[in-house]
mmCIF file of C-alpha atoms and ligand atoms in Angstrom:
data_model
loop_
_atom_site.group_PDB
_atom_site.id
_atom_site.type_symbol
_atom_site.label_atom_id
_atom_site.label_comp_id
_atom_site.label_asym_id
_atom_site.label_seq_id
_atom_site.Cartn_x
_atom_site.Cartn_y
_atom_site.Cartn_z
ATOM 1 C CA UNK A 1 23.226 9.618 -47.620
ATOM 2 C CA UNK A 2 20.203 7.364 -47.880
ATOM 3 C CA UNK A 3 21.953 4.750 -45.783
ATOM 4 C CA UNK A 4 22.686 7.351 -43.113
ATOM 5 C CA UNK A 5 19.044 8.447 -43.056
ATOM 6 C CA UNK A 6 17.793 4.870 -42.804
ATOM 7 C CA UNK A 7 20.245 4.173 -40.001
ATOM 8 C CA UNK A 8 19.138 7.269 -38.084
ATOM 9 C CA UNK A 9 15.507 6.271 -38.580
ATOM 10 C CA UNK A 10 16.181 2.776 -37.238
ATOM 11 C CA UNK A 11 18.115 4.070 -34.249
ATOM 12 C CA UNK A 12 15.364 6.589 -33.472
ATOM 13 C CA UNK A 13 12.699 3.885 -33.758
ATOM 14 C CA UNK A 14 14.657 1.613 -31.470
ATOM 15 C CA UNK A 15 15.090 4.402 -28.918
ATOM 16 C CA UNK A 16 11.403 5.251 -28.928
ATOM 17 C CA UNK A 17 10.260 1.672 -28.500
ATOM 18 C CA UNK A 18 12.753 0.891 -25.776
ATOM 19 C CA UNK A 19 12.187 4.136 -23.881
ATOM 20 C CA UNK A 20 12.373 2.986 -20.270
ATOM 21 C CA UNK A 21 10.224 5.828 -18.942
ATOM 22 C CA UNK A 22 7.017 4.841 -20.639
ATOM 23 C CA UNK A 23 7.563 1.130 -20.255
ATOM 24 C CA UNK A 24 8.694 0.737 -16.704
ATOM 25 C CA UNK A 25 6.429 3.220 -15.003
ATOM 26 C CA UNK A 26 3.773 1.080 -13.380
ATOM 27 C CA UNK A 27 0.210 1.277 -14.698
ATOM 28 C CA UNK A 28 -2.298 3.031 -12.467
ATOM 29 C CA UNK A 29 -3.684 1.022 -9.582
ATOM 30 C CA UNK A 30 -7.415 0.233 -9.586
ATOM 31 C CA UNK A 31 -8.208 3.097 -7.219
ATOM 32 C CA UNK A 32 -6.173 5.585 -9.238
ATOM 33 C CA UNK A 33 -7.951 4.453 -12.411
ATOM 34 C CA UNK A 34 -11.237 5.143 -10.678
ATOM 35 C CA UNK A 35 -9.890 8.614 -9.865
ATOM 36 C CA UNK A 36 -8.871 9.068 -13.480
ATOM 37 C CA UNK A 37 -12.404 8.140 -14.582
ATOM 38 C CA UNK A 38 -13.773 10.833 -12.287
ATOM 39 C CA UNK A 39 -11.175 13.222 -13.683
ATOM 40 C CA UNK A 40 -12.510 12.576 -17.190
ATOM 41 C CA UNK A 41 -16.180 12.446 -16.185
ATOM 42 C CA UNK A 42 -16.001 15.876 -14.544
ATOM 43 C CA UNK A 43 -13.815 17.371 -17.233
ATOM 44 C CA UNK A 44 -11.186 18.565 -14.781
ATOM 45 C CA UNK A 45 -8.755 18.973 -17.654
ATOM 46 C CA UNK A 46 -10.879 21.693 -19.223
ATOM 47 C CA UNK A 47 -9.632 23.975 -16.454
ATOM 48 C CA UNK A 48 -6.520 22.193 -15.138
ATOM 49 C CA UNK A 49 -3.318 21.174 -16.879
ATOM 50 C CA UNK A 50 -1.352 17.977 -16.561
ATOM 51 C CA UNK A 51 2.249 18.410 -17.767
ATOM 52 C CA UNK A 52 1.195 21.864 -18.939
ATOM 53 C CA UNK A 53 -1.596 20.537 -21.211
ATOM 54 C CA UNK A 54 -5.211 21.427 -20.539
ATOM 55 C CA UNK A 55 -7.236 24.488 -19.603
ATOM 56 C CA UNK A 56 -5.701 27.494 -17.901
ATOM 57 C CA UNK A 57 -8.480 28.550 -15.572
ATOM 58 C CA UNK A 58 -7.047 26.477 -12.727
ATOM 59 C CA UNK A 59 -3.500 25.404 -11.835
ATOM 60 C CA UNK A 60 -1.391 22.578 -13.259
ATOM 61 C CA UNK A 61 -2.084 19.606 -10.996
ATOM 62 C CA UNK A 62 0.718 17.250 -12.087
ATOM 63 C CA UNK A 63 2.595 17.639 -8.823
ATOM 64 C CA UNK A 64 -0.114 19.038 -6.589
ATOM 65 C CA UNK A 65 -0.664 15.834 -4.600
ATOM 66 C CA UNK A 66 2.387 15.975 -2.364
ATOM 67 C CA UNK A 67 1.491 19.479 -1.210
ATOM 68 C CA UNK A 68 -2.251 19.122 -0.977
ATOM 69 C CA UNK A 69 -3.563 18.252 2.473
ATOM 70 C CA UNK A 70 -6.509 15.863 2.646
ATOM 71 C CA UNK A 71 -8.548 18.631 4.169
ATOM 72 C CA UNK A 72 -7.842 21.018 1.356
ATOM 73 C CA UNK A 73 -8.590 18.530 -1.362
ATOM 74 C CA UNK A 74 -11.798 17.510 0.391
ATOM 75 C CA UNK A 75 -13.071 21.051 0.628
ATOM 76 C CA UNK A 76 -12.214 21.786 -2.991
ATOM 77 C CA UNK A 77 -13.889 18.645 -4.306
ATOM 78 C CA UNK A 78 -17.035 19.057 -2.246
ATOM 79 C CA UNK A 79 -17.583 22.820 -1.929
ATOM 80 C CA UNK A 80 -15.489 24.094 -4.837
ATOM 81 C CA UNK A 81 -14.129 27.652 -4.749
ATOM 82 C CA UNK A 82 -15.281 30.969 -6.158
ATOM 83 C CA UNK A 83 -14.279 29.774 -9.610
ATOM 84 C CA UNK A 84 -14.191 26.007 -9.400
ATOM 85 C CA UNK A 85 -17.606 24.329 -9.332
ATOM 86 C CA UNK A 86 -18.666 22.260 -6.302
ATOM 87 C CA UNK A 87 -18.638 18.583 -7.270
ATOM 88 C CA UNK A 88 -20.119 17.319 -3.982
ATOM 89 C CA UNK A 89 -17.912 14.224 -4.146
ATOM 90 C CA UNK A 90 -18.346 11.400 -1.642
ATOM 91 C CA UNK A 91 -15.390 10.479 0.567
ATOM 92 C CA UNK A 92 -14.822 7.377 -1.579
ATOM 93 C CA UNK A 93 -14.650 9.518 -4.739
ATOM 94 C CA UNK A 94 -12.345 12.020 -3.063
ATOM 95 C CA UNK A 95 -10.004 9.237 -2.002
ATOM 96 C CA UNK A 96 -9.921 7.947 -5.587
ATOM 97 C CA UNK A 97 -9.111 11.400 -6.967
ATOM 98 C CA UNK A 98 -6.369 11.783 -4.360
ATOM 99 C CA UNK A 99 -4.859 8.405 -5.312
ATOM 100 C CA UNK A 100 -4.946 9.425 -8.957
ATOM 101 C CA UNK A 101 -3.156 12.689 -8.167
ATOM 102 C CA UNK A 102 -0.608 10.859 -5.998
ATOM 103 C CA UNK A 103 0.223 8.373 -8.756
ATOM 104 C CA UNK A 104 0.218 11.139 -11.360
ATOM 105 C CA UNK A 105 2.777 12.987 -9.249
ATOM 106 C CA UNK A 106 5.108 9.970 -9.471
ATOM 107 C CA UNK A 107 5.119 9.997 -13.273
ATOM 108 C CA UNK A 108 7.144 13.163 -13.724
ATOM 109 C CA UNK A 109 7.487 16.886 -13.322
ATOM 110 C CA UNK A 110 4.794 19.355 -14.372
ATOM 111 C CA UNK A 111 5.373 23.030 -14.975
ATOM 112 C CA UNK A 112 6.191 25.200 -11.984
ATOM 113 C CA UNK A 113 5.082 28.626 -13.059
ATOM 114 C CA UNK A 114 6.488 30.530 -10.132
ATOM 115 C CA UNK A 115 9.931 28.968 -9.910
ATOM 116 C CA UNK A 116 11.526 32.327 -9.136
ATOM 117 C CA UNK A 117 8.721 34.100 -7.361
ATOM 118 C CA UNK A 118 8.609 34.611 -3.650
ATOM 119 C CA UNK A 119 5.666 32.721 -2.218
ATOM 120 C CA UNK A 120 3.147 34.553 -0.034
ATOM 121 C CA UNK A 121 4.275 32.475 2.946
ATOM 122 C CA UNK A 122 7.929 33.418 2.472
ATOM 123 C CA UNK A 123 6.930 37.055 2.125
ATOM 124 C CA UNK A 124 4.748 36.772 5.188
ATOM 125 C CA UNK A 125 7.497 35.236 7.267
ATOM 126 C CA UNK A 126 10.051 37.852 6.282
ATOM 127 C CA UNK A 127 7.619 40.735 6.914
ATOM 128 C CA UNK A 128 6.720 39.270 10.297
ATOM 129 C CA UNK A 129 10.351 38.931 11.297
ATOM 130 C CA UNK A 130 11.063 42.396 9.915
ATOM 131 C CA UNK A 131 8.828 43.885 12.611
ATOM 132 C CA UNK A 132 11.382 43.077 15.286
ATOM 133 C CA UNK A 133 13.336 46.020 16.699
ATOM 134 C CA UNK A 134 15.963 46.099 19.461
ATOM 135 C CA UNK A 135 13.336 47.650 21.736
ATOM 136 C CA UNK A 136 10.622 45.266 20.740
ATOM 137 C CA UNK A 137 12.039 41.896 19.738
ATOM 138 C CA UNK A 138 9.757 39.039 18.750
ATOM 139 C CA UNK A 139 8.917 37.161 21.926
ATOM 140 C CA UNK A 140 9.340 33.435 22.252
ATOM 141 C CA UNK A 141 5.600 32.846 22.329
ATOM 142 C CA UNK A 142 5.034 34.968 19.222
ATOM 143 C CA UNK A 143 7.806 33.060 17.478
ATOM 144 C CA UNK A 144 6.084 29.785 18.362
ATOM 145 C CA UNK A 145 2.794 31.194 17.039
ATOM 146 C CA UNK A 146 4.436 32.206 13.774
ATOM 147 C CA UNK A 147 5.780 28.675 13.365
ATOM 148 C CA UNK A 148 2.284 27.240 13.813
ATOM 149 C CA UNK A 149 0.748 29.750 11.384
ATOM 150 C CA UNK A 150 3.300 28.640 8.786
ATOM 151 C CA UNK A 151 3.051 24.927 9.556
ATOM 152 C CA UNK A 152 -0.728 24.906 9.367
ATOM 153 C CA UNK A 153 -0.794 26.860 6.095
ATOM 154 C CA UNK A 154 -2.983 29.589 7.648
ATOM 155 C CA UNK A 155 -1.331 32.256 5.505
ATOM 156 C CA UNK A 156 -2.169 30.419 2.280
ATOM 157 C CA UNK A 157 -5.841 31.215 2.827
ATOM 158 C CA UNK A 158 -5.653 34.289 5.067
ATOM 159 C CA UNK A 159 -3.697 36.754 2.944
ATOM 160 C CA UNK A 160 -3.577 40.337 4.216
ATOM 161 C CA UNK A 161 -5.304 41.496 1.051
ATOM 162 C CA UNK A 162 -7.989 38.795 1.292
ATOM 163 C CA UNK A 163 -6.741 37.804 -2.149
ATOM 164 C CA UNK A 164 -6.508 34.026 -1.825
ATOM 165 C CA UNK A 165 -8.827 31.757 -3.747
ATOM 166 C CA UNK A 166 -10.728 31.216 -0.483
ATOM 167 C CA UNK A 167 -11.433 34.882 0.280
ATOM 168 C CA UNK A 168 -10.629 34.225 3.916
ATOM 169 C CA UNK A 169 -10.327 36.983 6.502
ATOM 170 C CA UNK A 170 -7.202 39.168 6.666
ATOM 171 C CA UNK A 171 -4.847 37.637 9.234
ATOM 172 C CA UNK A 172 -3.564 41.051 10.320
ATOM 173 C CA UNK A 173 -7.015 42.041 11.580
ATOM 174 C CA UNK A 174 -8.154 39.073 13.612
ATOM 175 C CA UNK A 175 -6.901 39.125 17.135
ATOM 176 C CA UNK A 176 -8.533 42.301 18.445
ATOM 177 C CA UNK A 177 -11.867 41.608 16.844
ATOM 178 C CA UNK A 178 -12.148 38.003 17.985
ATOM 179 C CA UNK A 179 -10.132 37.955 21.180
ATOM 180 C CA UNK A 180 -8.342 34.891 22.445
ATOM 181 C CA UNK A 181 -11.532 32.953 23.206
ATOM 182 C CA UNK A 182 -13.162 33.784 19.906
ATOM 183 C CA UNK A 183 -10.073 32.498 18.148
ATOM 184 C CA UNK A 184 -10.050 29.315 20.234
ATOM 185 C CA UNK A 185 -13.704 28.660 19.407
ATOM 186 C CA UNK A 186 -13.160 29.037 15.661
ATOM 187 C CA UNK A 187 -10.064 26.829 15.670
ATOM 188 C CA UNK A 188 -11.924 24.115 17.562
ATOM 189 C CA UNK A 189 -15.000 24.118 15.340
ATOM 190 C CA UNK A 190 -13.742 25.426 11.995
ATOM 191 C CA UNK A 191 -16.331 27.199 9.885
ATOM 192 C CA UNK A 192 -18.692 24.466 8.671
ATOM 193 C CA UNK A 193 -19.493 24.716 4.997
ATOM 194 C CA UNK A 194 -16.534 27.034 4.364
ATOM 195 C CA UNK A 195 -12.915 26.242 3.730
ATOM 196 C CA UNK A 196 -11.885 26.928 7.338
ATOM 197 C CA UNK A 197 -10.658 23.596 8.751
ATOM 198 C CA UNK A 198 -10.886 22.334 12.322
ATOM 199 C CA UNK A 199 -7.572 22.604 14.166
ATOM 200 C CA UNK A 200 -7.278 20.487 17.282
ATOM 201 C CA UNK A 201 -4.538 22.272 19.221
ATOM 202 C CA UNK A 202 -3.311 22.245 22.826
ATOM 203 C CA UNK A 203 -3.988 25.416 24.861
ATOM 204 C CA UNK A 204 -0.362 26.686 24.759
ATOM 205 C CA UNK A 205 -0.453 26.518 20.958
ATOM 206 C CA UNK A 206 -3.703 28.494 20.822
ATOM 207 C CA UNK A 207 -2.164 31.088 23.144
ATOM 208 C CA UNK A 208 0.908 31.218 20.923
ATOM 209 C CA UNK A 209 -1.217 31.751 17.800
ATOM 210 C CA UNK A 210 -3.096 34.499 19.593
ATOM 211 C CA UNK A 211 0.156 36.165 20.640
ATOM 212 C CA UNK A 212 1.447 36.037 17.064
ATOM 213 C CA UNK A 213 -1.816 37.457 15.683
ATOM 214 C CA UNK A 214 -1.680 40.209 18.299
ATOM 215 C CA UNK A 215 1.852 41.099 17.276
ATOM 216 C CA UNK A 216 0.748 41.024 13.663
ATOM 217 C CA UNK A 217 -2.163 43.362 14.327
ATOM 218 C CA UNK A 218 0.191 45.771 16.077
ATOM 219 C CA UNK A 219 2.273 45.906 12.903
ATOM 220 C CA UNK A 220 -0.640 45.488 10.500
ATOM 221 C CA UNK A 221 0.114 48.582 8.416
ATOM 222 C CA UNK A 222 3.665 47.445 7.677
ATOM 223 C CA UNK A 223 2.664 43.907 6.772
ATOM 224 C CA UNK A 224 -0.249 44.985 4.579
ATOM 225 C CA UNK A 225 1.949 47.524 2.807
ATOM 226 C CA UNK A 226 4.513 44.788 2.181
ATOM 227 C CA UNK A 227 1.896 42.624 0.502
ATOM 228 C CA UNK A 228 0.498 45.587 -1.387
ATOM 229 C CA UNK A 229 3.925 46.373 -2.845
ATOM 230 C CA UNK A 230 4.656 42.785 -3.757
ATOM 231 C CA UNK A 231 1.285 42.455 -5.484
ATOM 232 C CA UNK A 232 1.721 45.528 -7.643
ATOM 233 C CA UNK A 233 5.449 45.269 -8.234
ATOM 234 C CA UNK A 234 7.719 42.782 -9.937
ATOM 235 C CA UNK A 235 5.960 39.881 -8.294
ATOM 236 C CA UNK A 236 2.887 40.943 -10.254
ATOM 237 C CA UNK A 237 0.747 37.852 -10.371
ATOM 238 C CA UNK A 238 1.835 36.794 -6.898
ATOM 239 C CA UNK A 239 -1.594 36.331 -5.452
ATOM 240 C CA UNK A 240 -3.190 34.885 -8.546
ATOM 241 C CA UNK A 241 -1.092 31.736 -8.288
ATOM 242 C CA UNK A 242 -2.129 28.862 -6.085
ATOM 243 C CA UNK A 243 0.138 28.199 -3.136
ATOM 244 C CA UNK A 244 1.570 24.932 -4.449
ATOM 245 C CA UNK A 245 2.953 26.492 -7.614
ATOM 246 C CA UNK A 246 5.686 28.095 -5.560
ATOM 247 C CA UNK A 247 8.862 26.253 -4.716
ATOM 248 C CA UNK A 248 8.808 25.200 -1.089
ATOM 249 C CA UNK A 249 11.868 26.115 0.961
ATOM 250 C CA UNK A 250 13.749 22.892 1.763
ATOM 251 C CA UNK A 251 13.665 23.412 5.504
ATOM 252 C CA UNK A 252 9.948 24.017 5.587
ATOM 253 C CA UNK A 253 7.955 21.162 7.085
ATOM 254 C CA UNK A 254 5.533 19.332 4.818
ATOM 255 C CA UNK A 255 1.945 20.521 5.231
ATOM 256 C CA UNK A 256 0.029 18.725 7.938
ATOM 257 C CA UNK A 257 -3.436 17.301 7.447
ATOM 258 C CA UNK A 258 -5.938 18.892 9.781
ATOM 259 C CA UNK A 259 -9.160 17.085 10.558
ATOM 260 C CA UNK A 260 -11.649 17.412 7.655
ATOM 261 C CA UNK A 261 -14.585 19.702 8.310
ATOM 262 C CA UNK A 262 -16.977 17.486 6.428
ATOM 263 C CA UNK A 263 -17.196 13.892 5.367
HETATM 264 C C1 HEC B 1 -14.508 25.423 -14.279
HETATM 265 C C2 HEC B 1 -13.101 25.174 -14.114
HETATM 266 C C3 HEC B 1 -12.656 24.052 -13.180
HETATM 267 C C4 HEC B 1 -12.986 22.728 -13.234
HETATM 268 C C5 HEC B 1 -13.933 22.019 -14.195
HETATM 269 C C6 HEC B 1 -12.223 22.090 -12.190
HETATM 270 N N1 HEC B 1 -11.470 23.016 -11.519
HETATM 271 FE FE1 HEC B 1 -10.195 22.639 -9.970
HETATM 272 N N2 HEC B 1 -9.797 24.627 -9.793
HETATM 273 C C7 HEC B 1 -10.249 25.596 -10.674
HETATM 274 C C8 HEC B 1 -9.666 26.875 -10.270
HETATM 275 C C9 HEC B 1 -9.882 28.193 -10.960
HETATM 276 C C10 HEC B 1 -8.850 26.605 -9.146
HETATM 277 C C11 HEC B 1 -8.001 27.593 -8.326
HETATM 278 C C12 HEC B 1 -8.745 28.060 -7.147
HETATM 279 C C13 HEC B 1 -9.608 29.231 -7.515
HETATM 280 O O1 HEC B 1 -9.084 30.222 -8.044
HETATM 281 O O2 HEC B 1 -10.818 29.175 -7.289
HETATM 282 C C14 HEC B 1 -8.952 25.185 -8.882
HETATM 283 C C15 HEC B 1 -8.274 24.544 -7.860
HETATM 284 C C16 HEC B 1 -8.167 23.173 -7.740
HETATM 285 C C17 HEC B 1 -7.310 22.499 -6.807
HETATM 286 C C18 HEC B 1 -6.340 23.167 -5.851
HETATM 287 C C19 HEC B 1 -7.041 23.816 -4.701
HETATM 288 C C20 HEC B 1 -6.130 24.726 -3.920
HETATM 289 O O3 HEC B 1 -5.819 24.389 -2.809
HETATM 290 O O4 HEC B 1 -5.746 25.783 -4.427
HETATM 291 C C21 HEC B 1 -7.504 21.154 -6.994
HETATM 292 C C22 HEC B 1 -6.817 20.030 -6.258
HETATM 293 C C23 HEC B 1 -8.492 20.991 -8.037
HETATM 294 N N3 HEC B 1 -8.879 22.253 -8.471
HETATM 295 C C24 HEC B 1 -8.921 19.785 -8.509
HETATM 296 C C25 HEC B 1 -9.905 19.642 -9.494
HETATM 297 C C26 HEC B 1 -10.432 18.364 -9.919
HETATM 298 C C27 HEC B 1 -9.978 17.016 -9.389
HETATM 299 C C28 HEC B 1 -11.400 18.635 -10.847
HETATM 300 C C29 HEC B 1 -12.310 17.652 -11.546
HETATM 301 C C30 HEC B 1 -13.068 16.768 -10.663
HETATM 302 C C31 HEC B 1 -11.442 20.077 -11.037
HETATM 303 N N4 HEC B 1 -10.521 20.656 -10.193
HETATM 304 C C32 HEC B 1 -12.265 20.737 -11.923
HETATM 305 C C33 HEC B 1 -11.114 25.432 -11.723
HETATM 306 C C34 HEC B 1 -11.701 24.223 -12.097
HETATM 307 C C1 HEC B 2 -8.018 26.152 3.443
HETATM 308 C C2 HEC B 2 -8.079 27.548 3.757
HETATM 309 C C3 HEC B 2 -7.922 27.964 5.235
HETATM 310 C C4 HEC B 2 -6.904 27.634 6.103
HETATM 311 C C5 HEC B 2 -5.714 26.713 5.866
HETATM 312 C C6 HEC B 2 -7.177 28.349 7.323
HETATM 313 N N1 HEC B 2 -8.326 29.073 7.193
HETATM 314 FE FE1 HEC B 2 -9.155 30.248 8.622
HETATM 315 N N2 HEC B 2 -10.764 30.607 7.425
HETATM 316 C C7 HEC B 2 -10.859 30.215 6.102
HETATM 317 C C8 HEC B 2 -12.074 30.762 5.531
HETATM 318 C C9 HEC B 2 -12.556 30.569 4.094
HETATM 319 C C10 HEC B 2 -12.685 31.506 6.552
HETATM 320 C C11 HEC B 2 -13.923 32.370 6.443
HETATM 321 C C12 HEC B 2 -15.169 31.632 6.712
HETATM 322 C C13 HEC B 2 -16.335 32.609 6.512
HETATM 323 O O1 HEC B 2 -16.544 33.067 5.386
HETATM 324 O O2 HEC B 2 -16.975 32.912 7.477
HETATM 325 C C14 HEC B 2 -11.846 31.374 7.741
HETATM 326 C C15 HEC B 2 -12.117 31.956 8.967
HETATM 327 C C16 HEC B 2 -11.190 32.068 9.993
HETATM 328 C C17 HEC B 2 -11.373 32.826 11.202
HETATM 329 C C18 HEC B 2 -12.609 33.668 11.524
HETATM 330 C C19 HEC B 2 -12.347 35.027 10.951
HETATM 331 C C20 HEC B 2 -13.460 36.003 11.263
HETATM 332 O O3 HEC B 2 -13.301 37.126 10.788
HETATM 333 O O4 HEC B 2 -14.415 35.671 11.903
HETATM 334 C C21 HEC B 2 -10.228 32.707 11.944
HETATM 335 C C22 HEC B 2 -9.928 33.356 13.284
HETATM 336 C C23 HEC B 2 -9.339 31.849 11.210
HETATM 337 N N3 HEC B 2 -9.955 31.472 10.050
HETATM 338 C C24 HEC B 2 -8.067 31.505 11.640
HETATM 339 C C25 HEC B 2 -7.267 30.583 11.002
HETATM 340 C C26 HEC B 2 -5.987 30.117 11.520
HETATM 341 C C27 HEC B 2 -5.337 30.604 12.797
HETATM 342 C C28 HEC B 2 -5.532 29.195 10.630
HETATM 343 C C29 HEC B 2 -4.291 28.327 10.749
HETATM 344 C C30 HEC B 2 -4.159 27.591 12.007
HETATM 345 C C31 HEC B 2 -6.501 29.104 9.537
HETATM 346 N N4 HEC B 2 -7.532 29.963 9.807
HETATM 347 C C32 HEC B 2 -6.361 28.298 8.439
HETATM 348 C C33 HEC B 2 -9.961 29.429 5.401
HETATM 349 C C34 HEC B 2 -8.812 28.865 5.936
#
């Protein structure tokens, strides 16, 4: 018996000390270490988890890097959000934090809280497509606009219930109020000081976005009701979760990086 226990102990010890995961994963690069210092200095972990450990005010950031556009990270680290404080980081500090998050992402898998939930963008897409009828199909231009709205992550911030962390305007009530030119102006300039990025887009794309927003406004009641139901039903905490905690459909293009609004 004793011999068996000693043998098990020795085998276990050997396994632990020869564990390839801990040993072969490269140490952080100099820039990532700088990012890690900032991470500690600003106490990010008091609100954010890594591998599920840490505070629960903000999301787990273990695998956030591959889904976080530069623009988004920049805005968050300079202006903060309603809940997260503004750290006013310089571009050099932001780059270091990004490198840290990128290298952190390579070390393993964090906890995806919403593995089974439908993400707001998936819901949005299906509600949008659900508005098509034989009499009124979705036109080619509207379809193109929908693709851009999804590609550029507009829906992540512009939820119909204004429930995203950014409190951005309801996307089902934009087109009439702003008109095509108002929309073009906002896309070209962003909203300085707010989370609204600059989007440099060719005219046909702006027209397509406008067409899609117009279609959306025409079916606003249906789309808003769809979000309302999802928010109060089985998908309960749907809107409380940050966008990157949802699984991304495989065919969905990776988020693009719009031009930063600040530097
Ligand atoms: C006081 C708590 C708090 C601290 C400290 C904090 N955060 Fe956050 N952070 C949040 C919350 C909450 C969110 C989710 C957005 C929201 O609800 O406002 C968030 C969101 C984020 C996001 C994702 C933004 C998005 O697109 O949804 C990133 C990245 C982030 N934080 C990085 C950091 C880093 C890096 C630090 C340290 C320099 C930090 N946070 C410190 C609370 C905090
Ligand atoms: C990172 C979050 C974010 C993303 C992504 C985003 N927006 Fe915004 N947007 C905002 C915020 C926040 C505001 C509100 C600024 C304010 O308070 O005035 C805004 C404002 C706007 C406005 C002005 C609304 C009004 O009522 O005046 C329009 C139009 C708009 N966005 C369209 C878009 C489109 C189209 C896309 C995608 C191509 C997009 N936004 C992507 C955050 C975002």
